[in-house]
């Protein structure tokens, strides 16, 4: 049923956006720890925002090729439930982070064409979840959150041994179609619910989650 679609709102930067995501029914709330991102948070800001998240919703820390010291610093201060690795982490690195920090790990994998699909299987052996995202352009500063999608038919109704989430260029206007084409049961959005980079919009968040569940909210 469409109502069981789980939505992650990523790149939250302020309390009103967190409240909007919670109110609209998000299952995951993502906080970015990557200085090059317009959605980057310092640890104390993230700590304050995470404190406003009700129990039962997953608080996700997005990092990019972070060293153990940075991960430890985040986890020491911020009550995170899951680590999202959005860089060039190898399967071995993913397994090592999972073992060291004892939290579920979601690995982002960029897809541009069919040749990129093999690595998804490799990461599925070591990660708790997968984020199947659009591969960023070669000159991109950010590994994600670029508002780009990929050919969803590449992963139409594919299955992996761990839960996976669809990301990349999703908006309130196309998320239902993306779910229909791919069979995704989880979706992730960041720039698709923003009015400017890093500026989430409560109405867009509500529309996105409603559209993912095929509800009609004007």
Coordinates of C-alpha atoms in Angstrom, one line a residue:
X1 CA 0.0 0.0 0.0
X2 CA 1.2 3.5 -0.7
X3 CA 0.7 4.6 2.9
X4 CA 3.6 2.4 4.0
X5 CA 6.1 4.4 1.9
X6 CA 8.8 5.7 4.3
X7 CA 10.2 9.2 3.6
X8 CA 13.5 10.7 4.6
X9 CA 13.8 14.5 4.6
X10 CA 17.5 15.2 4.4
X11 CA 19.5 18.3 5.0
X12 CA 17.4 19.8 7.7
X13 CA 19.0 23.0 9.1
X14 CA 16.5 24.6 11.5
X15 CA 13.8 23.9 14.1
X16 CA 10.8 24.9 11.9
X17 CA 12.0 22.5 9.2
X18 CA 12.4 19.6 11.7
X19 CA 8.9 20.3 13.0
X20 CA 7.5 20.4 9.5
X21 CA 9.1 17.0 8.6
X22 CA 7.9 15.5 11.9
X23 CA 4.3 16.8 11.4
X24 CA 4.1 15.7 7.8
X25 CA 5.0 12.1 8.8
X26 CA 8.7 11.7 7.8
X27 CA 10.3 8.4 9.0
X28 CA 13.9 9.6 8.8
X29 CA 15.4 13.1 9.4
X30 CA 18.8 13.7 7.9
X31 CA 21.4 16.1 9.3
X32 CA 24.4 16.9 7.1
X33 CA 28.0 17.1 8.4
X34 CA 29.9 18.2 5.3
X35 CA 31.4 21.7 5.2
X36 CA 31.0 22.2 1.4
X37 CA 27.3 21.7 1.7
X38 CA 24.8 24.6 2.1
X39 CA 23.1 22.3 4.5
X40 CA 26.1 21.7 6.7
X41 CA 25.6 21.8 10.5
X42 CA 28.0 22.3 13.4
X43 CA 27.7 19.7 16.1
X44 CA 25.9 21.8 18.7
X45 CA 23.3 23.0 16.2
X46 CA 22.7 19.4 15.2
X47 CA 22.5 18.4 18.8
X48 CA 19.8 20.9 19.5
X49 CA 17.8 20.0 16.4
X50 CA 18.0 16.3 17.1
X51 CA 16.6 16.9 20.6
X52 CA 13.4 18.0 19.0
X53 CA 12.8 14.7 17.2
X54 CA 10.2 12.5 18.8
X55 CA 11.2 8.9 19.7
X56 CA 10.6 6.4 16.9
X57 CA 11.9 8.6 14.1
X58 CA 15.4 7.8 12.8
X59 CA 17.9 10.6 13.1
X60 CA 20.5 10.2 10.3
X61 CA 24.0 11.8 10.2
X62 CA 25.2 12.3 6.6
X63 CA 29.0 12.4 6.2
X64 CA 31.3 12.3 3.3
X65 CA 34.6 10.3 3.6
X66 CA 34.7 11.2 7.3
X67 CA 37.6 10.0 9.5
X68 CA 36.8 8.1 12.6
X69 CA 37.6 11.1 14.8
X70 CA 34.9 13.2 13.1
X71 CA 32.4 10.4 13.4
X72 CA 33.2 9.9 17.1
X73 CA 32.9 13.7 17.7
X74 CA 29.4 13.7 16.1
X75 CA 28.2 10.7 17.9
X76 CA 29.5 11.9 21.3
X77 CA 27.3 14.9 21.2
X78 CA 24.4 14.2 18.8
X79 CA 21.9 11.4 19.5
X80 CA 22.1 9.8 16.0
X81 CA 20.4 6.5 15.1
X82 CA 22.0 5.8 11.7
X83 CA 25.1 6.9 9.8
X84 CA 24.8 7.7 6.1
X85 CA 28.0 7.5 4.2
X86 CA 27.8 9.6 1.1
X87 CA 31.4 9.6 -0.1
X88 CA 33.8 7.2 -1.8
X89 CA 33.9 4.8 1.2
X90 CA 34.8 1.3 0.1
X91 CA 32.9 -1.8 1.3
X92 CA 35.7 -2.5 3.7
X93 CA 35.4 1.0 5.2
X94 CA 31.7 0.7 5.5
X95 CA 32.1 -2.6 7.4
X96 CA 34.7 -1.0 9.6
X97 CA 32.6 2.0 10.5
X98 CA 29.6 -0.3 11.3
X99 CA 31.7 -2.5 13.5
X100 CA 33.5 0.4 15.4
X101 CA 30.5 2.6 16.1
X102 CA 27.8 0.0 16.5
X103 CA 25.1 1.9 14.6
X104 CA 23.2 0.9 11.4
X105 CA 25.0 2.3 8.3
X106 CA 23.3 3.4 5.1
X107 CA 25.7 3.6 2.1
X108 CA 24.8 6.0 -0.8
X109 CA 25.6 4.6 -4.3
X110 CA 25.6 6.9 -7.3
X111 CA 23.9 5.6 -10.5
X112 CA 24.3 7.0 -14.0
X113 CA 24.1 3.9 -16.1
X114 CA 23.8 0.1 -15.8
X115 CA 27.5 -0.3 -15.2
X116 CA 27.0 1.3 -11.8
X117 CA 24.6 -1.3 -10.5
X118 CA 27.2 -3.9 -9.7
X119 CA 28.6 -1.9 -6.8
X120 CA 25.2 -1.8 -5.2
X121 CA 25.4 -5.6 -4.7
X122 CA 28.9 -5.2 -3.2
X123 CA 27.7 -2.6 -0.6
X124 CA 24.6 -4.6 0.2
X125 CA 26.8 -7.2 1.8
X126 CA 28.2 -4.8 4.4
X127 CA 25.6 -2.0 4.8
X128 CA 22.3 -2.1 6.7
X129 CA 20.6 0.0 4.1
X130 CA 21.4 1.4 0.7
X131 CA 20.6 4.9 -0.8
X132 CA 20.4 4.6 -4.6
X133 CA 21.1 8.2 -5.8
X134 CA 21.9 10.0 -9.0
X135 CA 25.7 10.0 -9.7
X136 CA 26.9 13.6 -9.4
X137 CA 28.5 15.3 -12.4
X138 CA 32.3 15.1 -12.5
X139 CA 32.7 18.7 -11.6
X140 CA 30.1 18.7 -8.8
X141 CA 31.1 20.0 -5.4
X142 CA 28.4 18.0 -3.6
X143 CA 28.1 14.2 -3.8
X144 CA 24.3 14.5 -3.4
X145 CA 21.6 17.1 -3.0
X146 CA 22.2 18.4 -6.6
X147 CA 18.6 18.0 -7.7
X148 CA 19.5 15.5 -10.4
X149 CA 17.8 12.2 -11.2
X150 CA 18.8 9.1 -13.1
X151 CA 16.9 6.8 -15.4
X152 CA 14.7 5.0 -12.9
X153 CA 14.0 2.2 -15.3
X154 CA 17.6 1.0 -14.6
X155 CA 16.5 -0.3 -11.1
X156 CA 12.8 -1.1 -11.9
X157 CA 11.6 -3.6 -9.4
X158 CA 15.2 -4.7 -8.5
X159 CA 15.7 -6.3 -5.1
X160 CA 18.7 -6.3 -2.8
X161 CA 19.2 -8.2 0.5
X162 CA 18.9 -5.1 2.6
X163 CA 16.3 -2.2 2.5
X164 CA 17.0 0.5 0.0
X165 CA 16.0 4.1 -0.5
X166 CA 15.5 6.0 -3.8
X167 CA 17.1 9.5 -4.0
X168 CA 18.1 12.0 -6.7
X169 CA 16.0 14.8 -8.2
X170 CA 12.8 13.8 -6.4
X171 CA 10.1 16.4 -6.0
X172 CA 6.4 16.5 -5.0
X173 CA 5.6 16.4 -8.7
X174 CA 7.6 13.3 -9.6
X175 CA 7.9 11.2 -6.5
X176 CA 4.8 9.1 -7.1
X177 CA 6.0 8.3 -10.7
X178 CA 9.4 7.4 -9.3
X179 CA 7.9 5.0 -6.8
X180 CA 5.7 3.5 -9.5
X181 CA 8.6 2.9 -11.9
X182 CA 11.1 1.6 -9.4
X183 CA 9.0 -0.2 -6.8
X184 CA 10.8 1.8 -4.1
X185 CA 9.3 1.6 -0.6
X186 CA 11.6 4.3 0.8
X187 CA 12.4 7.7 -0.7
X188 CA 14.8 10.5 0.2
X189 CA 14.5 14.2 -0.7
X190 CA 16.6 17.3 0.1
X191 CA 16.7 20.0 -2.6
X192 CA 13.3 19.0 -3.9
X193 CA 11.6 20.5 -0.9
X194 CA 13.6 23.7 -0.8
X195 CA 13.0 27.2 -2.0
X196 CA 16.8 27.9 -2.0
X197 CA 19.8 25.7 -1.2
X198 CA 19.4 24.7 2.5
X199 CA 16.1 26.5 2.9
X200 CA 13.4 23.8 3.5
X201 CA 9.7 24.7 2.8
X202 CA 7.1 23.3 5.1
X203 CA 4.4 23.2 2.4
X204 CA 6.7 21.4 0.0
X205 CA 7.6 18.9 2.7
X206 CA 3.9 18.2 3.3
X207 CA 3.2 17.9 -0.4
X208 CA 6.2 15.6 -1.0
X209 CA 5.2 13.1 1.7
X210 CA 1.5 13.2 0.7
X211 CA 2.5 12.6 -2.9
X212 CA 4.7 9.7 -2.0
X213 CA 1.7 8.2 -0.3
X214 CA -0.5 9.2 -3.2
X215 CA -2.7 11.5 -1.1
X216 CA -4.1 14.6 -2.7
X217 CA -3.0 17.7 -0.9
X218 CA -3.3 21.0 -2.8

